[in-house]
Coordinates of C-alpha atoms in Angstrom, one line a residue:
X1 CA 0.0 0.0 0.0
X2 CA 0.9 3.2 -0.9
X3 CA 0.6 6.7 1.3
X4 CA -2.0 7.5 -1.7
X5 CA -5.3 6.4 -1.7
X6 CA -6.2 7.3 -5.0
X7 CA -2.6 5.5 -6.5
X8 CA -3.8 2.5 -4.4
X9 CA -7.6 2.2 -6.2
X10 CA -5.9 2.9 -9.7
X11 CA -3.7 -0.3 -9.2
X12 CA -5.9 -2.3 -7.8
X13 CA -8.1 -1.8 -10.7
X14 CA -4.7 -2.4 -13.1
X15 CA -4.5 -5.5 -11.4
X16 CA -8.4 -6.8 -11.9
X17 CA -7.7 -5.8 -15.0
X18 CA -4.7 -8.2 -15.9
X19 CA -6.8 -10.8 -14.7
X20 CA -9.6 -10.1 -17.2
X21 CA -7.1 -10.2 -19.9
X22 CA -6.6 -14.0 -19.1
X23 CA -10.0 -14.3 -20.6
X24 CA -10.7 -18.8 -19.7
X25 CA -7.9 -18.9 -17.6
X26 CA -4.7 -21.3 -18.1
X27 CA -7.0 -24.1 -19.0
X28 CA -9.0 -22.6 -21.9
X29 CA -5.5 -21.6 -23.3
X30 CA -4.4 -24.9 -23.4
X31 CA -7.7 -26.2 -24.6
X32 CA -6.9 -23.9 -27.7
X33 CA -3.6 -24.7 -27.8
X34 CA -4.5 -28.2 -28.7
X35 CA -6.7 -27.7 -30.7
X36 CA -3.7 -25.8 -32.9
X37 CA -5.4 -22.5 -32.5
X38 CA -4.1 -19.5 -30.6
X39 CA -5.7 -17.7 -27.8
X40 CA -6.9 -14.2 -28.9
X41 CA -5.0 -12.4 -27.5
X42 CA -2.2 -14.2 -29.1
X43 CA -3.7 -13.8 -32.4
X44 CA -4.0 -9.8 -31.9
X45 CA -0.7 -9.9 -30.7
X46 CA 0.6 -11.5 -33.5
X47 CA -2.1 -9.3 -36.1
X48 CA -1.0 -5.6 -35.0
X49 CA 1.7 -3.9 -35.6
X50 CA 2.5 -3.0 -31.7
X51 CA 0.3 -4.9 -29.2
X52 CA 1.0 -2.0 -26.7
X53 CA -0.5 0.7 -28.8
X54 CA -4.0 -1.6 -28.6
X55 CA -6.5 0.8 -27.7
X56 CA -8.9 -1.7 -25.8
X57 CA -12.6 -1.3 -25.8
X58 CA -14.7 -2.9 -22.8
X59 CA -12.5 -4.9 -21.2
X60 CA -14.7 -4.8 -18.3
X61 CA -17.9 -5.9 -20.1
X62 CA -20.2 -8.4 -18.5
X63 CA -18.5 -8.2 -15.4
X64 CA -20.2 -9.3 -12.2
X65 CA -23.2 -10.4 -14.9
X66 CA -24.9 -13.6 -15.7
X67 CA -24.0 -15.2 -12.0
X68 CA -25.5 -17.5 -12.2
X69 CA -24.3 -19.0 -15.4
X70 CA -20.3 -18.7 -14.7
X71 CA -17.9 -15.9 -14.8
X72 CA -17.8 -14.0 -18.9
X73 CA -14.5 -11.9 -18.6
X74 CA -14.9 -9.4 -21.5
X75 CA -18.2 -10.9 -22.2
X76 CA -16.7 -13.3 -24.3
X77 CA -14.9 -11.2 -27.1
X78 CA -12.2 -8.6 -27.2
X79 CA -12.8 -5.5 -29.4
X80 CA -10.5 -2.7 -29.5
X81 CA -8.2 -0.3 -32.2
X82 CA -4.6 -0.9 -33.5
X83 CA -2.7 -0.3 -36.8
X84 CA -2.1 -3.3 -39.1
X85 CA 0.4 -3.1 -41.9
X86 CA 0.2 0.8 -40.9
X87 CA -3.6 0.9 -40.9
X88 CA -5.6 1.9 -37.9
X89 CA -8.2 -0.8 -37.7
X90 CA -11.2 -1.9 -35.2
X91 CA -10.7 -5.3 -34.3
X92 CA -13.5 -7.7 -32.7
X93 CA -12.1 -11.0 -31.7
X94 CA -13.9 -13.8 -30.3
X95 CA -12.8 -15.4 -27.2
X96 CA -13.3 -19.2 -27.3
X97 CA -11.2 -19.8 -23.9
X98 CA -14.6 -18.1 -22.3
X99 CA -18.1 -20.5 -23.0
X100 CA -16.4 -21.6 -26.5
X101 CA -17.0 -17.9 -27.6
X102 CA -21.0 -17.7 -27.2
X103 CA -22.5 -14.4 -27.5
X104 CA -24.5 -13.1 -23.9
X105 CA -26.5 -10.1 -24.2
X106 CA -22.9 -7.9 -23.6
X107 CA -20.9 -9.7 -26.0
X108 CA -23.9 -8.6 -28.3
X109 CA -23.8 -4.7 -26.9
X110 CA -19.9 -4.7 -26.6
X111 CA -19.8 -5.8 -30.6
X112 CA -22.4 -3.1 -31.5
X113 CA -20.4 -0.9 -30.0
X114 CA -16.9 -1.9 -31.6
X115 CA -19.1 -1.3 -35.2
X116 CA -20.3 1.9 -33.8
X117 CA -16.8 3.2 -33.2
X118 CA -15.7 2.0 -36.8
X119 CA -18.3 3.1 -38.6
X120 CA -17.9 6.9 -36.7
X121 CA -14.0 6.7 -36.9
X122 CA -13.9 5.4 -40.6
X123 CA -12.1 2.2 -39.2
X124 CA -11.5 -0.7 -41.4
X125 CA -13.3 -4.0 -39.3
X126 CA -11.5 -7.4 -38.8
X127 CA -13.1 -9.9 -37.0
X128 CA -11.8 -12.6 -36.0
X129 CA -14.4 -15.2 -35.6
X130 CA -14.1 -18.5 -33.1
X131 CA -17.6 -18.3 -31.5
X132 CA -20.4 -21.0 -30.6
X133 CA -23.3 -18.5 -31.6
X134 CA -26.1 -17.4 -29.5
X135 CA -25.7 -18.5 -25.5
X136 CA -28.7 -20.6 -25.7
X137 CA -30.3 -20.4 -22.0
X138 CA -30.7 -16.3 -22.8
X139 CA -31.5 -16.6 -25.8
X140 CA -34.5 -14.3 -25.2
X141 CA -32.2 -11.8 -24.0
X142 CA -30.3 -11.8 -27.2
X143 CA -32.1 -13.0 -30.3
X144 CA -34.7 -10.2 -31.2
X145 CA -34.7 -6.8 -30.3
X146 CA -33.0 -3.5 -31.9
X147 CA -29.8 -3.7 -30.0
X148 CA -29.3 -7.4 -29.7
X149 CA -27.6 -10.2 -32.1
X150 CA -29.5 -9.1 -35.3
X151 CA -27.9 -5.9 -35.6
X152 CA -24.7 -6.8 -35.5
X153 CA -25.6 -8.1 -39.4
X154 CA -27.9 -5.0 -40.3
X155 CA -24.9 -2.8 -38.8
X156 CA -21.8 -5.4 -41.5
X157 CA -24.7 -4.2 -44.2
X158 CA -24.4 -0.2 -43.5
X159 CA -20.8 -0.4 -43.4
X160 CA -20.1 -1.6 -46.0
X161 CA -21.9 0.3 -48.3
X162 CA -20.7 3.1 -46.8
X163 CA -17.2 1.8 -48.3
X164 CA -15.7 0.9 -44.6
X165 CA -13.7 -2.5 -45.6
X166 CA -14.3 -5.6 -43.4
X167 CA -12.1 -8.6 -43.5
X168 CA -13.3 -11.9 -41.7
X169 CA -11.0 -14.6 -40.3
X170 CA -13.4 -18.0 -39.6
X171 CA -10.6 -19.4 -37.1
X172 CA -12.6 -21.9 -35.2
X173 CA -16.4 -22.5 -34.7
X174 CA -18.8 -20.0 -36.4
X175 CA -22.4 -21.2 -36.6
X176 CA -25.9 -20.5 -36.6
X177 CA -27.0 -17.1 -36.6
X178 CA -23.7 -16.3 -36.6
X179 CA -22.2 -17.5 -39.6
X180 CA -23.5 -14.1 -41.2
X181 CA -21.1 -12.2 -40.0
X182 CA -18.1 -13.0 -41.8
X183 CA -20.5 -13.6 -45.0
X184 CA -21.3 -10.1 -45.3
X185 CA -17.7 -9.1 -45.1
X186 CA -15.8 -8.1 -47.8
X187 CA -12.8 -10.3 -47.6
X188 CA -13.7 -13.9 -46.0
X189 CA -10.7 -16.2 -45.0
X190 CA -11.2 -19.5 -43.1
X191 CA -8.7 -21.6 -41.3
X192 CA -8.8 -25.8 -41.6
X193 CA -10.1 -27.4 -38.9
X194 CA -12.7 -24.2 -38.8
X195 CA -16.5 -25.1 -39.4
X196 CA -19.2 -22.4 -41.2
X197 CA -23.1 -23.7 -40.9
X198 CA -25.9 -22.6 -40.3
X199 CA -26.9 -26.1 -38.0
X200 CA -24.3 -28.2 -36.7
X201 CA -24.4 -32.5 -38.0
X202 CA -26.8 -33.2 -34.9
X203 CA -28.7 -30.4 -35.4
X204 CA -29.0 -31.4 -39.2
X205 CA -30.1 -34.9 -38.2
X206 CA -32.6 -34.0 -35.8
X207 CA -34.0 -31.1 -38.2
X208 CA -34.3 -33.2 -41.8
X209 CA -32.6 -37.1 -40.9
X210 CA -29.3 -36.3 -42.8
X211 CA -26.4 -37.7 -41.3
X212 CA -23.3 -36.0 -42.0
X213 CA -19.7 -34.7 -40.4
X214 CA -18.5 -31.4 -39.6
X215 CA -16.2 -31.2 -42.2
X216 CA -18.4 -31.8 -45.2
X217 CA -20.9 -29.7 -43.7
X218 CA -19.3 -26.8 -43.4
X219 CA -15.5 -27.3 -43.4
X220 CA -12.6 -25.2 -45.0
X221 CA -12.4 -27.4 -47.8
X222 CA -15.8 -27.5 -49.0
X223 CA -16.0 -23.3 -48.5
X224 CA -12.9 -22.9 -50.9
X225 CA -14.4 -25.8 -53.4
X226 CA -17.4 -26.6 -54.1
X227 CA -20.3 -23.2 -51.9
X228 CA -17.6 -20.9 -52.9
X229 CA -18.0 -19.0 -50.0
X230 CA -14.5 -18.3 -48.5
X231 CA -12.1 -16.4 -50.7
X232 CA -9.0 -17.7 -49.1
X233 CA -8.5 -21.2 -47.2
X234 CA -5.4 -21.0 -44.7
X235 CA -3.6 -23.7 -42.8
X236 CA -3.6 -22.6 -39.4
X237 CA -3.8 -19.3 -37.3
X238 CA -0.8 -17.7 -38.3
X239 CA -1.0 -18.0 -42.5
X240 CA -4.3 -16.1 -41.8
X241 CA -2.7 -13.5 -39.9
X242 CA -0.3 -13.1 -42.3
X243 CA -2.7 -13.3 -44.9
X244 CA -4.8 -10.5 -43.4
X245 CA -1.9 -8.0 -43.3
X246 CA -1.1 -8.7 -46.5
X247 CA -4.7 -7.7 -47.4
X248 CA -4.8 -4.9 -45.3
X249 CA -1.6 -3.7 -46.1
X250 CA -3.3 -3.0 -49.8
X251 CA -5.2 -0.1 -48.9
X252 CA -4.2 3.1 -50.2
X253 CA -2.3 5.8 -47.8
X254 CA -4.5 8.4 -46.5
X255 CA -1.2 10.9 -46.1
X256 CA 1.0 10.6 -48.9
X257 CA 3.2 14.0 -49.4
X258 CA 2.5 17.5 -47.8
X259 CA 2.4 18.7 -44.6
X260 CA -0.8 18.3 -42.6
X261 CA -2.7 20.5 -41.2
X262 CA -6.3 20.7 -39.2
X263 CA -8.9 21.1 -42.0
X264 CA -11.7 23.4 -40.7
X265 CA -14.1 20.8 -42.8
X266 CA -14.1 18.1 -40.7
X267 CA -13.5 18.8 -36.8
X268 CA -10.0 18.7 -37.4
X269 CA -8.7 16.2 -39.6
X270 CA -4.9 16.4 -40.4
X271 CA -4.9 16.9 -44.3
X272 CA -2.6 18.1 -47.1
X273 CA -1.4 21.1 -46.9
X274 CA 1.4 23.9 -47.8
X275 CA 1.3 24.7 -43.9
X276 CA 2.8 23.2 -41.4
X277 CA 1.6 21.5 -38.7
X278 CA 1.7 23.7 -35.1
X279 CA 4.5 22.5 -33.1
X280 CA 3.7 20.0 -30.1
X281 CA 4.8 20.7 -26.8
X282 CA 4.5 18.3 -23.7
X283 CA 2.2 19.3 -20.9
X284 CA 2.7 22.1 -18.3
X285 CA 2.4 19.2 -16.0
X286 CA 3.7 15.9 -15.0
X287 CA 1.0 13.3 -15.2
X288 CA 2.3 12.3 -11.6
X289 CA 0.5 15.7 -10.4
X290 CA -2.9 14.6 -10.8
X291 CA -2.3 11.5 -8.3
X292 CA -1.5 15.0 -5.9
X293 CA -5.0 17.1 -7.5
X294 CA -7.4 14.3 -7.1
X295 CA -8.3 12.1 -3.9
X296 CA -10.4 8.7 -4.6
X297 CA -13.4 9.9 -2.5
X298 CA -13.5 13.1 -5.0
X299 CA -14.1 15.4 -1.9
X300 CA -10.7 17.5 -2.0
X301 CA -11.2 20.6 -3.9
X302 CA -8.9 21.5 -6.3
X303 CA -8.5 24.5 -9.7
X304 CA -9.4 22.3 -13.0
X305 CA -7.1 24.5 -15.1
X306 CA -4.3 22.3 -13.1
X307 CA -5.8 19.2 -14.6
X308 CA -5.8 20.1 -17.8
X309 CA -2.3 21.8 -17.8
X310 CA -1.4 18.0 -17.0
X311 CA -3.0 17.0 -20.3
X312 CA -2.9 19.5 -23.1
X313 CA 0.0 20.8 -24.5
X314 CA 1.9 23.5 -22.5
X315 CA 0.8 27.6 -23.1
X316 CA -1.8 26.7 -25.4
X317 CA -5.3 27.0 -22.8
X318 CA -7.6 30.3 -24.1
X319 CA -10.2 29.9 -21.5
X320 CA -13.5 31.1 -22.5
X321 CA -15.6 33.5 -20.9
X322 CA -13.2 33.1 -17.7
X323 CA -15.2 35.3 -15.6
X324 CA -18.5 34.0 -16.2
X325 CA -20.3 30.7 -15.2
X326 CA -17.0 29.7 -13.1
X327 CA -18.5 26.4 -12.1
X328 CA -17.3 24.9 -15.7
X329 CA -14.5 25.7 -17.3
X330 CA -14.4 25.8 -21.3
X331 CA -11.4 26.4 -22.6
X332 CA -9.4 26.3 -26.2
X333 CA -6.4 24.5 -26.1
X334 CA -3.9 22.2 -28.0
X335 CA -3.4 18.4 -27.4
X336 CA -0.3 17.1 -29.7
X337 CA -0.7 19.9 -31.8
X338 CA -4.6 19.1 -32.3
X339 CA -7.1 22.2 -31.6
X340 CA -9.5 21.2 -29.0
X341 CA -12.6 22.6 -27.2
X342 CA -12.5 21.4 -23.4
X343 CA -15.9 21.7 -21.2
X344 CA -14.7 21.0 -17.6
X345 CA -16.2 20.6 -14.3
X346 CA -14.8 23.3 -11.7
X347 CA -14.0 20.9 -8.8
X348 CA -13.0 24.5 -6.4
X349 CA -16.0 26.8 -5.1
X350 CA -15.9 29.9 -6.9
X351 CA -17.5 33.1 -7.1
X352 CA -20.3 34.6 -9.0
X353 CA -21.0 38.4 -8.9
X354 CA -24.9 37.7 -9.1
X355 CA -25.3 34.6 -7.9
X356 CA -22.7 34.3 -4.5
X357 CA -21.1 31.1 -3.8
X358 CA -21.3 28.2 -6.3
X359 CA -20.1 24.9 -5.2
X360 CA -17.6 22.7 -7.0
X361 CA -18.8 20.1 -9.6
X362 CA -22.5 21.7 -9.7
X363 CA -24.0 23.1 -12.8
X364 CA -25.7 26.5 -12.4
X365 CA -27.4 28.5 -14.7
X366 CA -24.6 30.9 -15.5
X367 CA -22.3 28.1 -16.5
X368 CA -24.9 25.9 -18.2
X369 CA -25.4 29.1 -20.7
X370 CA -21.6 29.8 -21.0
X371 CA -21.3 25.6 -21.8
X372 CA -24.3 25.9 -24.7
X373 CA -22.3 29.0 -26.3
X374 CA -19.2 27.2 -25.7
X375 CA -20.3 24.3 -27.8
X376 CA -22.0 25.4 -30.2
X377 CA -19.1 27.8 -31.3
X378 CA -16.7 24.5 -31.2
X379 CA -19.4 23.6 -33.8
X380 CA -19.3 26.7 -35.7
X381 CA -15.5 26.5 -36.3
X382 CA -15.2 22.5 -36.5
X383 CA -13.2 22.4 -33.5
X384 CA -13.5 18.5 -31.7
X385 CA -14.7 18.9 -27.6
X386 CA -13.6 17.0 -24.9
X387 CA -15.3 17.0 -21.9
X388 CA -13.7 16.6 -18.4
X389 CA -16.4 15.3 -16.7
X390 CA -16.8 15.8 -12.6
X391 CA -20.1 16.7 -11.8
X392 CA -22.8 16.3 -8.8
X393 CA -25.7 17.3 -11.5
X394 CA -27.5 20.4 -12.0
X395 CA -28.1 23.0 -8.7
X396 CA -31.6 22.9 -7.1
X397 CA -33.5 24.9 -4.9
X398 CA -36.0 28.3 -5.0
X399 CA -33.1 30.5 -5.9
X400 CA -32.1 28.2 -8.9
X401 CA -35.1 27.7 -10.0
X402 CA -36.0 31.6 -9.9
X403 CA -32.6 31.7 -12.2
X404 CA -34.4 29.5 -15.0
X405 CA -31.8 26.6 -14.5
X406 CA -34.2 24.2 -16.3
X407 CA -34.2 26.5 -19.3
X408 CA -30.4 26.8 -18.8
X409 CA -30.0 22.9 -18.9
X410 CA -31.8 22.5 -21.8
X411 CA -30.3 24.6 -23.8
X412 CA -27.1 23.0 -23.0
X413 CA -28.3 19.6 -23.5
X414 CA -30.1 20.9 -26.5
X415 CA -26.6 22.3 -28.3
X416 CA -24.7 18.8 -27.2
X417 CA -27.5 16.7 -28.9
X418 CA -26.9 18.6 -32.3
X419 CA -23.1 19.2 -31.7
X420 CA -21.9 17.4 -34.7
X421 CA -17.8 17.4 -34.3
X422 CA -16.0 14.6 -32.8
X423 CA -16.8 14.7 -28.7
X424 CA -14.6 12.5 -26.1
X425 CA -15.4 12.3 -22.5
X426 CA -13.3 11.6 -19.5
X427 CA -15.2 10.7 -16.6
X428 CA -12.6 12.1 -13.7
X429 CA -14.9 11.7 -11.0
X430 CA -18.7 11.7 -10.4
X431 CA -21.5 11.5 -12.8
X432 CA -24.9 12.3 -11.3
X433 CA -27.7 12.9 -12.7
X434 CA -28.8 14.8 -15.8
X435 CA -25.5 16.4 -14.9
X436 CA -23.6 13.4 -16.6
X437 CA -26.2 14.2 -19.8
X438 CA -25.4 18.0 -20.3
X439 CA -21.4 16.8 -19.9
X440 CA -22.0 14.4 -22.9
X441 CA -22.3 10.8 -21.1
X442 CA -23.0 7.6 -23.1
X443 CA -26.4 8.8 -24.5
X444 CA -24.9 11.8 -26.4
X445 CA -22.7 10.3 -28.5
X446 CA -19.5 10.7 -27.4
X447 CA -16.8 8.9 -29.9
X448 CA -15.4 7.6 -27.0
X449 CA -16.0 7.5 -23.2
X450 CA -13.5 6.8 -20.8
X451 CA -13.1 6.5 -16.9
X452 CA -10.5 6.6 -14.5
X453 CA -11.0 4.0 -11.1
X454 CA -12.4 5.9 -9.1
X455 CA -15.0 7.3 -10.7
X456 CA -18.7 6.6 -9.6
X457 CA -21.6 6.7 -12.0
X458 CA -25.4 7.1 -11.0
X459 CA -28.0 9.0 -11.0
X460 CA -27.6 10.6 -7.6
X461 CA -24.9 10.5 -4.7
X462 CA -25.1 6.8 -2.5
X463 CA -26.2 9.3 0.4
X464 CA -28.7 10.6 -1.1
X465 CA -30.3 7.6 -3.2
X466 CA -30.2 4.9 -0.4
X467 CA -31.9 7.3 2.0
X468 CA -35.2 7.7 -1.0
X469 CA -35.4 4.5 -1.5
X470 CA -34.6 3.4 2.0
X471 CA -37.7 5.5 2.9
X472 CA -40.1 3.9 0.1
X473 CA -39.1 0.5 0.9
X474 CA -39.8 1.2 4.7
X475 CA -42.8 2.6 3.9
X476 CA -44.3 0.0 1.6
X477 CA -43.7 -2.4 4.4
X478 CA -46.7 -4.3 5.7
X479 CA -45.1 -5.0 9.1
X480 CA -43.8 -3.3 11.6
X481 CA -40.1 -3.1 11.4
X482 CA -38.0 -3.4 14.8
X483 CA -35.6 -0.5 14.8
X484 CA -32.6 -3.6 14.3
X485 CA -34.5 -4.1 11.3
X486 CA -34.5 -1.1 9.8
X487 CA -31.2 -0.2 10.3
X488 CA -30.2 -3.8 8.8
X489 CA -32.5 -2.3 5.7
X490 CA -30.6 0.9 5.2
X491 CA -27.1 -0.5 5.4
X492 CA -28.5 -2.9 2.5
X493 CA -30.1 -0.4 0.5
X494 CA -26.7 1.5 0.9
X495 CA -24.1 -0.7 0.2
X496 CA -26.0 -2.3 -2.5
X497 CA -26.1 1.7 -4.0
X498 CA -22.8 2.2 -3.7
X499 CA -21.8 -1.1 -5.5
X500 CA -23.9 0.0 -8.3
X501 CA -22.3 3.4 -8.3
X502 CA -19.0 1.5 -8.9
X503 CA -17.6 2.4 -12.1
X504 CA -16.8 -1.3 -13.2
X505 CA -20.4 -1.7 -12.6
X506 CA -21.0 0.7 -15.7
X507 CA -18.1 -0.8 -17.5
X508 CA -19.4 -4.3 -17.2
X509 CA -22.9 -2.7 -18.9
X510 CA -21.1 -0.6 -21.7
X511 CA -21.6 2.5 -20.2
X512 CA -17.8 3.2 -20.6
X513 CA -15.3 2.0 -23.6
X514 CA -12.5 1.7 -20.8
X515 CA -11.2 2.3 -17.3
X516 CA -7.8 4.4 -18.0
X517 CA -5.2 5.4 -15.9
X518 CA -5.4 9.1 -14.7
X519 CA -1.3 9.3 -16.4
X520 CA -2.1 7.1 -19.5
X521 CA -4.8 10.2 -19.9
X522 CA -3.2 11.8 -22.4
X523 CA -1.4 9.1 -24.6
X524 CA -5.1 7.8 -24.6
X525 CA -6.7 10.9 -26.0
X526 CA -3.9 11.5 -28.2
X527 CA -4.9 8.1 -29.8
X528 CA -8.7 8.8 -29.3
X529 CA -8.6 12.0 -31.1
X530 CA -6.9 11.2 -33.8
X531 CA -9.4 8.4 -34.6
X532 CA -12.6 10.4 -34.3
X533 CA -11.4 13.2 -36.5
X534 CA -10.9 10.6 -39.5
X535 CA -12.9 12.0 -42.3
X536 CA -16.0 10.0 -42.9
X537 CA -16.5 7.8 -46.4
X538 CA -17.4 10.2 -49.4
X539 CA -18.0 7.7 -51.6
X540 CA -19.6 4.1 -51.8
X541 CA -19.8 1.2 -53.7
X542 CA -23.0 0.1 -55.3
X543 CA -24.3 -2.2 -58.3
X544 CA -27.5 -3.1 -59.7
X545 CA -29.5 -6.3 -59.4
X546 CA -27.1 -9.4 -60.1
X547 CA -28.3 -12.3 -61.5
X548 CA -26.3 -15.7 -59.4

């Protein structure tokens, strides 16, 4: 243990972590092993150009879920961002090590998610497929609705007409359902030993008497020879990742000659230019000074500005309207170079000539109008926004009422909900209420959404909640409670708040792409905002009716 608390939770949490990576454990690697296949991470290991640089989306997904089914570290697949042959590419890998790679209701979400990213970033999708199908005992909870396993095809069809290349590896079992993924991707390769059907030999048997094996049902051989399905049969794992770079490596450059420069067309995109690129400077800041800023039970005040001095590039913070709305900061600054908009929390009380005192992390009238103009002249001038999000939720009371901090919110939440550049948020501490809406949480759209450990996530403090609902549950009572009993009722209705609060209770439900390190905070965004200010596809592919 550390003399810092706040160090201490952020290891811990690297340490969980490490342990989801090992997806089945020793003996599902093995298992795999055996079977000649590699374990996925082995296989994106082997795929990307640098396994560090993997930019891991929800790694926590499906955490603490599905008890009483077994344990689904990463819900079963790993998705996440990394060059290959030079190429930044979103990558969604099944793990077979966990349930032999079925799909739970998260695995669905978490792969929805990957194709989200893609399609926003203008990622090139590889997927490489080793997957049972649908988990059959919840199959209610994934077959049929908007955001479960059928979207995952409808969202293969809108990409690629929208001229996003997707390359499939079939590198173990991919049946069912499931088998049109890789169908509906543009390059299909499949591994021997590998089997694509619709219905396995016993399901074949039982459905229309046929008896046959896995192999001439649906095996490499029959795929590259006679259905025609698979346009390149591969020995083993590692011919089809070198196969898949090879592909990959084929499409064109998107910088060949000229300086680039932020294009004022597209939130930012680096594009050719005569002008050079503005010079990058490393933060103000050591990273090591927001372990010093922050505590882990968010209660220490301290000035934002420092926070972000420890992120963006050194001298290059405007703030905005510094005098006005203090309780959120927006600021223009640089981050490698790249022009940013930042909307931050205050986390000090401040000062407001009309209004008093205004505590830290609360949204008040004054600053919800400064955040709407804030935004929507990011907008005006392409300019991508990150929000550093902190925040107890909006203020209440006569006086804020009598200020018109509805109308206020609104309008803020109204400008985020039409922003159209690239947005990344940093959860930094709390998100409460409609306070975590107006400083763009999951339902806004951010490109990506990250937390760091410590970081609770609800719609109000545990305090607060578990005394409401302590009180309706008390009330709705039939019996008469001894006092024993009630206070054994609001220590449950407490703890089980707080545990809910958790932030890997919101990663395990895709409510964040990833738990970061507060000093891996910038390298991340770095990486973040140079993949949401891709341009999008101008063009598509299309043909007329075929006749097969």
């Amino acid at each position: 243990m550390s003399a810092n608390p706040f160090l201490d939770r952020c290891q811990q949490i690297a340490g969980e972590e490490s342990t989801l990576r090992e997806g089945g454990g020793s003996a599902g690697q093995e298992r795999q092993h055996k079977l000649g296949r590699l374990f996925v991470r082995e296989r994106i290991a082997a795929l990307v150009d640098d396994p560090k640089a993997f930019l891991e989306c929800g790694l926590w997904a499906a955490h603490g879920m599905y008890k009483e089914w077994g344990a689904f570290p990463g819900a079963g697949v790993v998705t996440g961002v990394a060059d290959i042959a030079g190429h930044p590419c979103m990558i969604v890998a099944n793990d077979a090590t966990v349930k032999a790679g079925a799909f739970v209701p998260m695995t669905c979400k978490k792969v929805l998610r990957a194709q989200r990213i893609a399609f926003e970033c203008n990622l090139p999708l590889v997927y490489l497929v080793d997957s049972a199908g649908v988990f059959l005992p919840m199959q209610d909870e994934i077959f049929p609705d908007e955001d479960d396993f059928g979207r995952i095809f409808r969202n293969n069809a809108v990409i690629s007409a929208a001229g996003i290349p997707q390359y499939a590896a079939i590198m173990g079992n991919c049946v069912a359902g499931g088998a049109y993924l890789p169908v509906l991707c543009d390059k299909i390769l499949m591994t021997e030993g590998s089997g694509l059907y619709l219905a396995g030999p016993q399901l074949v048997k039982a459905a229309i008497g046929q008896e046959t094996d896995t192999e001439t049902l649906g095996g490499a051989a029959m795929h590259a020879e006679i259905s025609g399905t698979v346009d390149f049969k591969e020995k083993d794992d590692p011919a089809a990742i070198k196969r898949l770079k090879s592909l990959i490596g084929l499409l064109p450059s998107e910088t060949v000659g000229g300086a680039l420069r932020p294009d004022m067309s597209d939130g930012g995109t680096a594009k050719q230019s005569g002008h050079k690129a503005p010079p990058t400077a490393d933060p103000e800041f050591p990273s090591s000074k927001i372990y010093e800023l922050v505590s882990v039970d968010g209660r220490k005040e301290y000035d934002v500005r420092d926070l972000m001095k420890c992120l963006v590039d050194a001298g290059s913070i405007d703030e905005y309207k510094a005098d006005y709305g203090k309780s959120i900061v927006c600021a223009f600054a640089r981050l490698g170079g790249r022009p940013v908009g930042i909307v931050a929390n205050q986390r000090m009380r401040v000062q407001s000539k009309t209004a008093g005192l205004q505590m830290q992390g609360v949204i008040y009238a004054d600053s919800a109008d400064k955040g709407a103009r804030f935004i929507m002249d990011c907008n005006q001038t392409r300019v991508p926004l990150l929000f550093l999000q902190d925040v107890s939720g909006f203020m209440v009371g006569k006086d804020a009422e009598w200020s018109g901090i509805i109308r206020s919110g609104a309008k803020m939440v109204n400008a985020l909900s039409n922003s159209t550049v690239p947005k990344i948020t940093v959860i930094t501490g709390g998100s409460f209420g409609a306070g975590n809406y107006a400083m763009c949480g999951k339902a806004f759209d951010p490109r990506f959404i990250f937390a760091w450990p410590h970081s609770k996530y609800a719609v109000m403090g545990a305090a607060q909640a578990s005394d409401v609902v302590f009180n309706i549950l008390a009330k709705s009572s039939k019996k008469e409670r001894t006092p024993e009993e009630l206070a054994a009722l609001r220590e449950q209705v407490k703890a089980g708040y707080i545990e809910q609060a958790d932030i890997r209770y919101g990663a395990a439900r895709g409510w964040v792409d990833a738990i970061i390190q507060p000093h891996d905070t910038r390298a991340t965004l770095l990486r973040a905002f140079a993949l949401a200010s891709r341009p999008t596809p101008k063009a598509s592919f299309h043909t007329g009716v075929l006749q097969v």
